[in-house]
Short mmCIF file of C-alpha atoms in Angstrom, two decimals:
data_model
loop_
_atom_site.label_atom_id
_atom_site.label_comp_id
_atom_site.label_asym_id
_atom_site.label_seq_id
_atom_site.Cartn_x
_atom_site.Cartn_y
_atom_site.Cartn_z
CA UNK A 1 -14.54 28.09 2.41
CA UNK A 2 -11.62 25.83 3.27
CA UNK A 3 -12.11 22.28 4.57
CA UNK A 4 -9.51 21.05 7.03
CA UNK A 5 -9.12 17.44 8.15
CA UNK A 6 -7.75 17.09 11.65
CA UNK A 7 -7.02 13.94 13.61
CA UNK A 8 -7.96 14.73 17.19
CA UNK A 9 -6.66 11.46 18.55
CA UNK A 10 -5.07 9.13 16.08
CA UNK A 11 -7.61 6.43 16.78
CA UNK A 12 -10.71 8.63 16.37
CA UNK A 13 -10.79 10.92 13.36
CA UNK A 14 -12.83 14.14 13.32
CA UNK A 15 -13.77 16.28 10.36
CA UNK A 16 -13.43 19.98 10.98
CA UNK A 17 -14.58 22.79 8.69
CA UNK A 18 -12.78 26.11 8.88
CA UNK A 19 -14.73 29.12 7.57
CA UNK A 20 -12.51 31.97 6.51
CA UNK A 21 -14.08 35.43 6.40
CA UNK A 22 -14.09 37.07 2.94
CA UNK A 23 -11.29 39.55 2.44
CA UNK A 24 -13.58 42.28 1.05
CA UNK A 25 -13.86 45.15 3.48
CA UNK A 26 -10.78 44.24 5.56
CA UNK A 27 -9.04 47.36 6.83
CA UNK A 28 -6.39 45.96 9.21
CA UNK A 29 -3.63 45.21 6.71
CA UNK A 30 -1.24 44.16 9.48
CA UNK A 31 -3.40 41.14 10.44
CA UNK A 32 -1.85 37.75 9.80
CA UNK A 33 -4.18 35.73 7.54
CA UNK A 34 -5.60 32.73 9.44
CA UNK A 35 -4.33 30.36 6.72
CA UNK A 36 -0.73 31.59 7.02
CA UNK A 37 0.97 29.22 9.42
CA UNK A 38 4.45 30.14 10.56
CA UNK A 39 6.78 28.97 13.29
CA UNK A 40 5.96 32.17 15.14
CA UNK A 41 2.19 31.70 15.30
CA UNK A 42 1.96 27.93 15.36
CA UNK A 43 3.89 24.94 16.71
CA UNK A 44 3.90 26.55 20.15
CA UNK A 45 2.34 23.64 22.00
CA UNK A 46 2.22 19.88 21.79
CA UNK A 47 -1.38 20.05 20.57
CA UNK A 48 -0.46 22.31 17.65
CA UNK A 49 2.48 20.09 16.72
CA UNK A 50 0.29 16.98 16.87
CA UNK A 51 -2.24 18.65 14.58
CA UNK A 52 0.54 19.25 12.06
CA UNK A 53 1.74 15.67 12.53
CA UNK A 54 -1.74 14.46 11.63
CA UNK A 55 -1.24 16.19 8.29
CA UNK A 56 1.92 14.15 7.74
CA UNK A 57 -0.08 10.97 8.31
CA UNK A 58 -2.82 12.01 5.88
CA UNK A 59 -1.05 10.97 2.61
CA UNK A 60 -1.01 7.40 3.93
CA UNK A 61 -4.66 7.30 2.86
CA UNK A 62 -3.58 8.08 -0.68
CA UNK A 63 -1.15 5.16 -0.80
CA UNK A 64 -4.12 2.77 -0.54
CA UNK A 65 -6.05 4.39 -3.38
CA UNK A 66 -7.09 2.65 -6.58
CA UNK A 67 -5.22 5.27 -8.62
CA UNK A 68 -2.10 5.49 -6.48
CA UNK A 69 0.54 3.15 -5.04
CA UNK A 70 -1.94 0.36 -4.25
CA UNK A 71 -3.54 0.39 -7.69
CA UNK A 72 -0.18 0.54 -9.43
CA UNK A 73 1.04 -2.40 -7.35
CA UNK A 74 -2.02 -4.57 -8.00
CA UNK A 75 -3.46 -3.87 -11.45
CA UNK A 76 -0.01 -4.14 -13.07
CA UNK A 77 0.19 -7.79 -11.95
CA UNK A 78 -1.40 -11.21 -12.41
CA UNK A 79 -3.81 -10.57 -9.52
CA UNK A 80 -6.22 -7.86 -10.63
CA UNK A 81 -7.64 -6.47 -13.85
CA UNK A 82 -10.10 -3.63 -14.38
CA UNK A 83 -12.15 -4.65 -17.43
CA UNK A 84 -14.06 -2.18 -19.54
CA UNK A 85 -17.79 -2.69 -18.92
CA UNK A 86 -19.80 -0.74 -21.48
CA UNK A 87 -19.16 2.93 -20.75
CA UNK A 88 -17.60 2.13 -17.38
CA UNK A 89 -13.91 1.88 -16.53
CA UNK A 90 -12.43 2.62 -19.95
CA UNK A 91 -10.88 5.82 -18.59
CA UNK A 92 -8.94 6.59 -21.75
CA UNK A 93 -7.55 3.06 -21.74
CA UNK A 94 -5.54 3.69 -18.58
CA UNK A 95 -6.52 0.54 -16.65
CA UNK A 96 -5.69 -1.79 -19.53
CA UNK A 97 -2.49 0.19 -20.18
CA UNK A 98 -1.56 -0.55 -16.56
CA UNK A 99 -2.48 -4.24 -16.58
CA UNK A 100 -0.90 -4.98 -19.96
CA UNK A 101 2.26 -3.06 -19.02
CA UNK A 102 2.18 -1.01 -22.21
CA UNK A 103 2.77 2.27 -20.42
CA UNK A 104 5.19 4.97 -21.58
CA UNK A 105 6.35 8.18 -19.91
CA UNK A 106 3.33 9.96 -21.37
CA UNK A 107 0.68 7.23 -21.58
CA UNK A 108 -2.61 7.31 -19.71
CA UNK A 109 -1.58 4.98 -16.87
CA UNK A 110 1.56 7.03 -16.20
CA UNK A 111 -0.15 10.40 -16.33
CA UNK A 112 -2.84 9.13 -13.96
CA UNK A 113 -1.68 6.47 -11.51
CA UNK A 114 2.11 6.77 -11.47
CA UNK A 115 1.84 10.55 -11.33
CA UNK A 116 -0.62 10.28 -8.42
CA UNK A 117 1.77 7.96 -6.56
CA UNK A 118 4.66 10.36 -7.16
CA UNK A 119 2.74 13.45 -6.06
CA UNK A 120 1.10 11.85 -3.03
CA UNK A 121 4.36 10.44 -1.66
CA UNK A 122 6.31 13.63 -2.25
CA UNK A 123 3.42 15.53 -0.69
CA UNK A 124 3.96 13.42 2.43
CA UNK A 125 7.70 14.11 2.30
CA UNK A 126 7.05 17.84 2.02
CA UNK A 127 4.65 17.84 4.96
CA UNK A 128 7.17 15.98 7.09
CA UNK A 129 9.95 18.40 6.14
CA UNK A 130 7.84 21.47 6.95
CA UNK A 131 7.03 20.08 10.39
CA UNK A 132 10.59 19.00 11.11
CA UNK A 133 12.01 22.38 10.08
CA UNK A 134 9.41 24.23 12.14
CA UNK A 135 10.04 22.40 15.40
CA UNK A 136 13.81 22.21 15.06
CA UNK A 137 15.35 23.57 18.23
CA UNK A 138 11.99 23.71 19.95
CA UNK A 139 11.01 22.31 23.31
CA UNK A 140 7.45 20.98 23.07
CA UNK A 141 6.68 17.95 25.24
CA UNK A 142 7.58 14.61 23.64
CA UNK A 143 9.43 16.43 20.87
CA UNK A 144 11.91 13.59 20.23
CA UNK A 145 9.10 11.09 19.75
CA UNK A 146 7.16 13.45 17.47
CA UNK A 147 10.25 14.12 15.35
CA UNK A 148 10.80 10.36 15.16
CA UNK A 149 7.26 9.86 13.85
CA UNK A 150 7.65 12.52 11.18
CA UNK A 151 10.97 11.05 10.04
CA UNK A 152 9.55 7.52 10.01
CA UNK A 153 6.60 8.66 7.90
CA UNK A 154 8.94 10.44 5.51
CA UNK A 155 10.96 7.24 5.25
CA UNK A 156 7.85 5.22 4.40
CA UNK A 157 6.88 7.66 1.64
CA UNK A 158 10.39 7.25 0.24
CA UNK A 159 9.97 3.48 0.52
CA UNK A 160 6.99 3.65 -1.87
CA UNK A 161 8.87 5.94 -4.26
CA UNK A 162 11.96 3.71 -4.24
CA UNK A 163 9.79 0.68 -4.92
CA UNK A 164 7.99 2.18 -7.93
CA UNK A 165 10.58 4.47 -9.49
CA UNK A 166 14.02 3.50 -8.17
CA UNK A 167 16.18 6.54 -7.52
CA UNK A 168 14.31 9.78 -6.82
CA UNK A 169 15.21 13.29 -5.58
CA UNK A 170 16.10 13.31 -1.89
CA UNK A 171 14.68 16.22 0.10
CA UNK A 172 15.31 16.55 3.83
CA UNK A 173 14.41 20.23 4.23
CA UNK A 174 11.40 22.32 3.25
CA UNK A 175 13.47 24.45 0.89
CA UNK A 176 11.76 24.63 -2.49
CA UNK A 177 14.30 23.96 -5.21
CA UNK A 178 15.03 21.60 -8.06
CA UNK A 179 16.88 18.47 -6.96
CA UNK A 180 18.58 15.77 -9.04
CA UNK A 181 17.77 12.09 -8.64
CA UNK A 182 19.72 10.20 -6.02
CA UNK A 183 20.62 6.62 -6.86
CA UNK A 184 18.27 3.89 -5.68
CA UNK A 185 20.96 2.56 -3.37
CA UNK A 186 21.34 6.02 -1.81
CA UNK A 187 17.59 6.19 -1.18
CA UNK A 188 17.71 2.69 0.33
CA UNK A 189 20.52 3.72 2.68
CA UNK A 190 18.73 6.94 3.62
CA UNK A 191 15.53 5.10 4.55
CA UNK A 192 17.48 2.49 6.48
CA UNK A 193 19.52 5.06 8.42
CA UNK A 194 16.45 7.16 9.22
CA UNK A 195 14.44 4.21 10.53
CA UNK A 196 17.33 2.90 12.62
CA UNK A 197 17.98 6.38 14.01
CA UNK A 198 14.39 7.09 15.09
CA UNK A 199 13.55 3.60 16.35
CA UNK A 200 14.75 4.21 19.97
CA UNK A 201 12.53 7.30 20.26
CA UNK A 202 9.37 5.42 19.27
CA UNK A 203 7.28 3.44 21.75
CA UNK A 204 6.86 -0.31 21.64
CA UNK A 205 3.07 0.05 21.82
CA UNK A 206 0.40 2.73 21.63
CA UNK A 207 -2.77 3.26 23.61
CA UNK A 208 -6.08 2.46 21.95
CA UNK A 209 -6.67 6.17 21.37
CA UNK A 210 -3.41 6.39 19.43
CA UNK A 211 -3.79 3.20 17.42
CA UNK A 212 -2.19 3.64 14.01
CA UNK A 213 0.70 5.86 15.07
CA UNK A 214 4.24 4.66 14.39
CA UNK A 215 5.81 2.14 16.75
CA UNK A 216 9.10 0.26 16.84
CA UNK A 217 7.28 -2.71 15.35
CA UNK A 218 6.27 -0.64 12.32
CA UNK A 219 9.89 0.41 11.84
CA UNK A 220 11.05 -3.20 12.10
CA UNK A 221 8.42 -4.35 9.58
CA UNK A 222 9.45 -1.77 6.96
CA UNK A 223 13.11 -2.64 7.47
CA UNK A 224 12.39 -6.37 7.16
CA UNK A 225 10.59 -5.71 3.87
CA UNK A 226 13.46 -3.57 2.62
CA UNK A 227 16.04 -6.19 3.52
CA UNK A 228 14.23 -9.11 1.86
CA UNK A 229 13.97 -6.90 -1.27
CA UNK A 230 17.56 -5.67 -1.04
CA UNK A 231 18.53 -7.61 -4.17
CA UNK A 232 16.19 -5.24 -6.03
CA UNK A 233 16.08 -2.10 -3.91
CA UNK A 234 19.84 -1.49 -3.83
CA UNK A 235 20.17 -1.49 -7.63
CA UNK A 236 19.06 0.88 -10.36
CA UNK A 237 17.50 -0.29 -13.63
CA UNK A 238 19.58 -3.02 -15.22
CA UNK A 239 21.40 -3.78 -11.98
CA UNK A 240 19.21 -6.73 -11.08
CA UNK A 241 17.61 -9.51 -13.08
CA UNK A 242 14.09 -9.17 -14.42
CA UNK A 243 13.93 -12.92 -15.07
CA UNK A 244 15.60 -14.64 -12.10
CA UNK A 245 15.18 -14.57 -8.35
CA UNK A 246 16.89 -11.58 -6.71
CA UNK A 247 18.17 -12.81 -3.38
CA UNK A 248 19.01 -10.75 -0.32
CA UNK A 249 22.17 -12.88 0.07
CA UNK A 250 25.55 -11.25 -0.49
CA UNK A 251 24.28 -7.71 0.09
CA UNK A 252 25.65 -5.99 3.17
CA UNK A 253 23.55 -3.46 5.06
CA UNK A 254 23.96 -1.37 8.21
CA UNK A 255 26.00 -3.12 10.88
CA UNK A 256 27.88 -5.23 8.34
CA UNK A 257 25.23 -7.96 8.22
CA UNK A 258 23.87 -9.48 5.08
CA UNK A 259 20.43 -8.21 4.13
CA UNK A 260 19.04 -11.72 4.68
CA UNK A 261 20.32 -11.86 8.23
CA UNK A 262 19.17 -8.32 8.91
CA UNK A 263 15.68 -9.29 7.73
CA UNK A 264 15.60 -12.22 10.16
CA UNK A 265 16.84 -10.01 12.99
CA UNK A 266 14.11 -7.41 12.38
CA UNK A 267 11.46 -10.13 12.28
CA UNK A 268 12.79 -11.68 15.47
CA UNK A 269 12.63 -8.29 17.14
CA UNK A 270 8.91 -8.17 16.31
CA UNK A 271 8.30 -11.78 17.34
CA UNK A 272 10.15 -11.33 20.63
CA UNK A 273 8.50 -8.02 21.50
CA UNK A 274 5.45 -9.72 22.98
CA UNK A 275 3.21 -7.15 21.27
CA UNK A 276 1.96 -9.05 18.24
CA UNK A 277 0.47 -12.45 17.56
CA UNK A 278 -1.31 -14.10 14.67
CA UNK A 279 -5.05 -13.50 14.80
CA UNK A 280 -6.97 -16.72 15.45
CA UNK A 281 -9.02 -16.14 12.31
CA UNK A 282 -7.91 -14.62 9.02
CA UNK A 283 -11.01 -12.40 8.88
CA UNK A 284 -10.13 -10.48 12.07
CA UNK A 285 -7.41 -8.63 10.17
CA UNK A 286 -9.86 -6.97 7.78
CA UNK A 287 -13.19 -6.32 9.53
CA UNK A 288 -14.41 -2.91 10.58
CA UNK A 289 -13.07 -3.62 14.09
CA UNK A 290 -9.67 -4.74 12.82
CA UNK A 291 -8.08 -2.10 15.02
CA UNK A 292 -8.39 -4.87 17.62
CA UNK A 293 -6.42 -7.40 15.58
CA UNK A 294 -3.19 -8.41 17.38
CA UNK A 295 -1.59 -9.09 14.00
CA UNK A 296 -1.68 -5.74 12.23
CA UNK A 297 1.61 -3.92 12.67
CA UNK A 298 1.47 -0.81 10.48
CA UNK A 299 -1.96 0.34 9.36
CA UNK A 300 -3.58 3.22 7.55
CA UNK A 301 -6.41 4.49 9.74
CA UNK A 302 -9.89 4.96 8.31
CA UNK A 303 -13.13 6.08 9.89
CA UNK A 304 -16.82 5.70 9.10
CA UNK A 305 -17.13 9.43 8.50
CA UNK A 306 -17.56 11.63 5.45
CA UNK A 307 -14.44 11.61 3.25
CA UNK A 308 -12.45 9.62 5.83
CA UNK A 309 -13.46 6.03 5.06
CA UNK A 310 -12.04 3.06 3.19
CA UNK A 311 -13.72 2.67 -0.20
CA UNK A 312 -12.50 -0.76 -1.34
CA UNK A 313 -16.10 -1.99 -1.64
CA UNK A 314 -16.82 0.71 -4.20
CA UNK A 315 -14.00 -0.50 -6.43
CA UNK A 316 -15.02 -4.14 -6.53
CA UNK A 317 -18.70 -4.78 -5.85
CA UNK A 318 -21.55 -4.66 -8.36
CA UNK A 319 -23.79 -1.61 -8.50
CA UNK A 320 -26.56 -3.44 -6.61
CA UNK A 321 -24.56 -4.97 -3.76
CA UNK A 322 -24.12 -2.02 -1.41
CA UNK A 323 -25.52 1.42 -0.65
CA UNK A 324 -24.30 3.76 -2.06
CA UNK A 325 -24.00 1.99 -5.39
CA UNK A 326 -20.48 0.62 -5.97
CA UNK A 327 -18.58 1.08 -9.23
CA UNK A 328 -18.37 -2.56 -10.43
CA UNK A 329 -14.74 -2.43 -11.47
CA UNK A 330 -11.80 -4.37 -10.08
CA UNK A 331 -11.79 -8.13 -10.66
CA UNK A 332 -9.53 -10.97 -9.62
CA UNK A 333 -8.04 -12.88 -12.56
CA UNK A 334 -9.28 -16.42 -13.09
CA UNK A 335 -5.71 -17.75 -12.87
CA UNK A 336 -5.34 -16.19 -9.43
CA UNK A 337 -8.64 -17.54 -8.13
CA UNK A 338 -7.91 -21.00 -9.52
CA UNK A 339 -4.48 -21.06 -7.88
CA UNK A 340 -6.12 -21.34 -4.45
CA UNK A 341 -6.71 -24.78 -2.97
CA UNK A 342 -10.45 -25.33 -2.67
CA UNK A 343 -9.91 -26.23 1.01
CA UNK A 344 -8.06 -22.98 1.74
CA UNK A 345 -10.34 -20.82 3.94
CA UNK A 346 -8.64 -17.71 2.57
CA UNK A 347 -10.41 -18.36 -0.73
CA UNK A 348 -13.61 -17.18 0.96
CA UNK A 349 -12.58 -13.56 0.45
CA UNK A 350 -13.57 -13.95 -3.21
CA UNK A 351 -17.13 -13.63 -4.50
CA UNK A 352 -18.20 -16.05 -7.26
CA UNK A 353 -21.55 -17.45 -8.39
CA UNK A 354 -25.01 -16.03 -7.43
CA UNK A 355 -24.70 -12.78 -5.52
CA UNK A 356 -26.49 -10.96 -2.72
CA UNK A 357 -26.52 -7.49 -1.24
CA UNK A 358 -23.68 -7.61 1.30
CA UNK A 359 -25.69 -5.61 3.83
CA UNK A 360 -29.08 -7.31 3.62
CA UNK A 361 -28.14 -10.77 2.34
CA UNK A 362 -30.93 -10.55 -0.25
CA UNK A 363 -30.36 -11.79 -3.83
CA UNK A 364 -29.63 -9.03 -6.30
CA UNK A 365 -30.05 -8.50 -10.03
CA UNK A 366 -27.98 -6.93 -12.76
CA UNK A 367 -29.30 -3.85 -14.54
CA UNK A 368 -31.21 -6.02 -17.03
CA UNK A 369 -33.06 -7.56 -14.07
CA UNK A 370 -31.38 -10.95 -14.39
CA UNK A 371 -30.01 -12.66 -11.26
CA UNK A 372 -26.49 -11.37 -10.68
CA UNK A 373 -23.89 -14.12 -11.06
CA UNK A 374 -20.13 -13.56 -10.90
CA UNK A 375 -18.17 -15.79 -13.28
CA UNK A 376 -14.56 -16.81 -12.77
CA UNK A 377 -13.66 -15.91 -16.35
CA UNK A 378 -13.82 -12.75 -18.44
CA UNK A 379 -14.36 -13.47 -22.13
CA UNK A 380 -13.40 -10.04 -23.44
CA UNK A 381 -11.61 -7.64 -21.12
CA UNK A 382 -12.47 -4.70 -23.39
CA UNK A 383 -16.20 -5.50 -23.39
CA UNK A 384 -16.98 -7.35 -20.17
CA UNK A 385 -20.48 -7.96 -18.87
CA UNK A 386 -21.64 -6.77 -15.46
CA UNK A 387 -21.14 -10.15 -13.85
CA UNK A 388 -17.86 -11.28 -15.38
CA UNK A 389 -14.91 -11.58 -13.04
CA UNK A 390 -14.29 -12.74 -9.48
CA UNK A 391 -14.59 -9.93 -6.90
CA UNK A 392 -12.57 -9.30 -3.78
CA UNK A 393 -14.48 -9.02 -0.50
CA UNK A 394 -11.57 -9.16 1.90
CA UNK A 395 -12.60 -6.01 3.79
CA UNK A 396 -16.30 -6.59 4.54
CA UNK A 397 -18.86 -3.82 4.85
CA UNK A 398 -18.72 -1.77 8.03
CA UNK A 399 -22.15 -1.97 9.72
CA UNK A 400 -21.69 1.65 10.76
CA UNK A 401 -20.53 2.96 7.40
CA UNK A 402 -21.41 6.49 6.36
CA UNK A 403 -22.18 6.41 2.63
CA UNK A 404 -19.14 4.77 1.04
CA UNK A 405 -16.94 5.44 4.05
CA UNK A 406 -16.09 2.23 5.90
CA UNK A 407 -14.01 2.17 9.07
CA UNK A 408 -11.87 -0.86 8.19
CA UNK A 409 -8.18 -0.06 8.60
CA UNK A 410 -5.76 -1.09 5.86
CA UNK A 411 -2.63 -2.91 7.05
CA UNK A 412 0.50 -2.39 5.01
CA UNK A 413 2.30 -4.86 7.28
CA UNK A 414 0.92 -7.82 9.21
CA UNK A 415 2.67 -10.34 11.40
CA UNK A 416 1.99 -13.17 8.94
CA UNK A 417 4.21 -11.38 6.42
CA UNK A 418 7.01 -11.30 8.94
CA UNK A 419 6.80 -15.10 9.22
CA UNK A 420 7.06 -15.45 5.46
CA UNK A 421 9.91 -12.93 5.20
CA UNK A 422 11.85 -14.90 7.80
CA UNK A 423 11.20 -18.17 5.97
CA UNK A 424 12.42 -16.70 2.69
CA UNK A 425 15.52 -15.15 4.28
CA UNK A 426 16.40 -18.49 5.87
CA UNK A 427 16.13 -20.21 2.50
CA UNK A 428 18.54 -17.56 1.27
CA UNK A 429 21.04 -18.61 3.95
CA UNK A 430 20.25 -16.55 7.04
CA UNK A 431 20.57 -18.11 10.48
CA UNK A 432 17.85 -18.10 13.10
CA UNK A 433 15.36 -20.18 15.01
CA UNK A 434 12.42 -22.00 13.36
CA UNK A 435 12.52 -23.74 10.02
CA UNK A 436 10.86 -22.31 6.89
CA UNK A 437 8.35 -25.17 7.05
CA UNK A 438 7.40 -24.38 10.64
CA UNK A 439 7.01 -20.69 9.80
CA UNK A 440 4.71 -21.35 6.85
CA UNK A 441 2.66 -23.87 8.78
CA UNK A 442 2.13 -21.31 11.54
CA UNK A 443 0.58 -18.94 8.98
CA UNK A 444 -1.42 -21.67 7.23
CA UNK A 445 -2.84 -23.17 10.43
CA UNK A 446 -5.93 -20.97 10.32
CA UNK A 447 -6.40 -21.56 6.57
CA UNK A 448 -6.57 -25.36 6.56
CA UNK A 449 -8.24 -27.93 8.79
CA UNK A 450 -5.35 -30.25 7.91
CA UNK A 451 -2.19 -28.84 6.40
CA UNK A 452 -0.49 -31.14 3.91
CA UNK A 453 2.47 -28.84 3.17
CA UNK A 454 5.61 -30.95 3.61
CA UNK A 455 8.41 -28.91 2.05
CA UNK A 456 9.20 -25.25 1.42
CA UNK A 457 10.97 -23.86 -1.62
CA UNK A 458 11.14 -20.35 -3.00
CA UNK A 459 8.25 -20.98 -5.44
CA UNK A 460 6.18 -22.27 -2.52
CA UNK A 461 6.81 -19.02 -0.64
CA UNK A 462 5.80 -16.93 -3.66
CA UNK A 463 2.53 -18.87 -3.95
CA UNK A 464 1.91 -18.60 -0.22
CA UNK A 465 2.36 -14.84 -0.39
CA UNK A 466 -0.30 -14.76 -3.11
CA UNK A 467 -2.74 -16.72 -0.95
CA UNK A 468 -2.09 -14.69 2.19
CA UNK A 469 -1.80 -11.17 0.76
CA UNK A 470 -4.07 -11.13 -2.30
CA UNK A 471 -5.15 -7.54 -2.97
CA UNK A 472 -2.98 -6.11 -0.17
CA UNK A 473 -0.61 -4.24 -2.50
CA UNK A 474 2.26 -6.75 -2.28
CA UNK A 475 2.09 -8.60 -5.59
CA UNK A 476 4.16 -6.34 -7.87
CA UNK A 477 7.01 -6.23 -5.37
CA UNK A 478 6.94 -10.01 -4.99
CA UNK A 479 6.86 -10.75 -8.72
CA UNK A 480 9.82 -8.45 -9.33
CA UNK A 481 11.88 -9.99 -6.53
CA UNK A 482 11.17 -13.48 -7.84
CA UNK A 483 11.99 -12.50 -11.44
CA UNK A 484 8.54 -13.17 -12.92
CA UNK A 485 7.05 -9.68 -13.29
CA UNK A 486 7.79 -9.60 -17.01
CA UNK A 487 6.22 -12.99 -17.75
CA UNK A 488 2.93 -13.15 -19.70
CA UNK A 489 -0.34 -13.58 -17.84
CA UNK A 490 -4.04 -13.32 -18.55
CA UNK A 491 -4.72 -10.24 -20.71
CA UNK A 492 -1.00 -9.37 -20.75
CA UNK A 493 0.52 -11.24 -23.67
CA UNK A 494 2.17 -8.54 -25.79
CA UNK A 495 5.93 -8.08 -26.12
CA UNK A 496 5.88 -4.73 -24.31
CA UNK A 497 4.99 -6.33 -21.01
CA UNK A 498 7.95 -8.67 -21.25
CA UNK A 499 10.55 -5.91 -21.49
CA UNK A 500 13.01 -5.80 -18.54
CA UNK A 501 12.46 -2.04 -18.11
CA UNK A 502 8.97 -2.74 -16.72
CA UNK A 503 10.42 -3.55 -13.30
CA UNK A 504 10.56 0.22 -12.77
CA UNK A 505 7.82 2.67 -13.62
CA UNK A 506 8.70 5.64 -15.83
CA UNK A 507 9.10 9.04 -14.24
CA UNK A 508 5.97 10.89 -15.44
CA UNK A 509 7.03 13.29 -18.17
CA UNK A 510 5.32 16.18 -16.40
CA UNK A 511 7.66 15.72 -13.44
CA UNK A 512 10.70 15.89 -15.70
CA UNK A 513 9.30 18.98 -17.43
CA UNK A 514 8.89 20.62 -14.02
CA UNK A 515 12.37 19.61 -12.83
CA UNK A 516 14.98 19.47 -15.60
CA UNK A 517 17.48 17.93 -13.16
CA UNK A 518 15.50 14.68 -13.33
CA UNK A 519 16.51 11.97 -15.76
CA UNK A 520 14.23 9.22 -17.05
CA UNK A 521 14.45 5.54 -16.12
CA UNK A 522 16.31 3.42 -18.65
CA UNK A 523 14.23 2.41 -21.67
CA UNK A 524 11.57 5.10 -21.33
#
């Protein structure tokens, strides 16, 4: 039996099961096996091509996983730790290896999480290449737009690879062969050129039934992020500072502009499109109906259906707080929780103190039948109690969830980030309307009854990004750009975590063994 996941309309996801007849007793040896898809027997209509395109979207789900790009980008920072609780969450020491930044090319964190991120992203690249090769020269309706989507998705998968690993092999066809690493700058330029090339063939908006499919706004958001990180993304290991701020100034990109100015221009394109606006409440961006948020620009679609839902609650909540029982793992560091102003409404996404079942509102107990209380501190990260550590509850339970499958979408890019990118780029010297202070105040307006912020500096922007995007997979990228990723933090105090090489993850040794044309990142 083979299970096949098909997106029937990109806003409503259906689970389909394909039963293949057993091969015993088959006599017609000329029959094409149902699982053998070729250009000749598939990709003959827009519906078939869209079904294949849904497969290119599918690895986006993986990027949000605890053991993939999201987990690597969060647990390796000063935001999140996964403490060992009795027999739970030790996982061969991988989570502490990740948080303490003690990984090597063959250590548990690399073989698990970095390898997952590598395989998932390259799986997305491969799916895109198969589709693009298959429809090349075809004439299905809306072919240019479909090709643009596949290329944009491929570019985003390369964006995650470039962020974690630097230079990686560049594949633009479905040909299976060993490929050497391209430089990080070459990958940056490829992503940039692809997104700029496909942008005109993508729509400004999508219908409700197609919510989540690529738009021009999504392209602009990825480009804005690339440009603000150009001081890092255009350089291989050792080419940028691990201990000072890496500005977008002085780096020229497509069109001869500086990366800072290009970032402002991409943000202004989004702001002037008339499509997006800041949600009137912070919570609207994360609820089960956040497909209605006017702020979310590029999202990963989830559905309250078996194997298709968002499982963030399972990672963070206590065993007794939801049904089915969560895993009681991921915790926010005390230093992160304490960094929030007590008057900041965004602090409400954290759970501290006496706890309740998030569905019923009834008080809950730990497994020893004591009232469950979440503490802000963790005394011993290798032997934590059930209630130690602040928990994230940014994406609340979906009232219609199916088992652990919640329908909350995950936004990789929101409009509030565009405001902060523009503010940062302007501090780096870019021209454009609105002052950095006005931009930050616009984002903070829903967080404070009275905003006392009176001046904006680069450290202020870094802190504001922490408050706005906690647990959204942004922290590692931000800390590297600001030159503080190798600083000590809670539970990361050893000398290994302060080595400059940590700004890039090692290429998993298994990938090098499989492709001898690969070379390892410096220092690993």
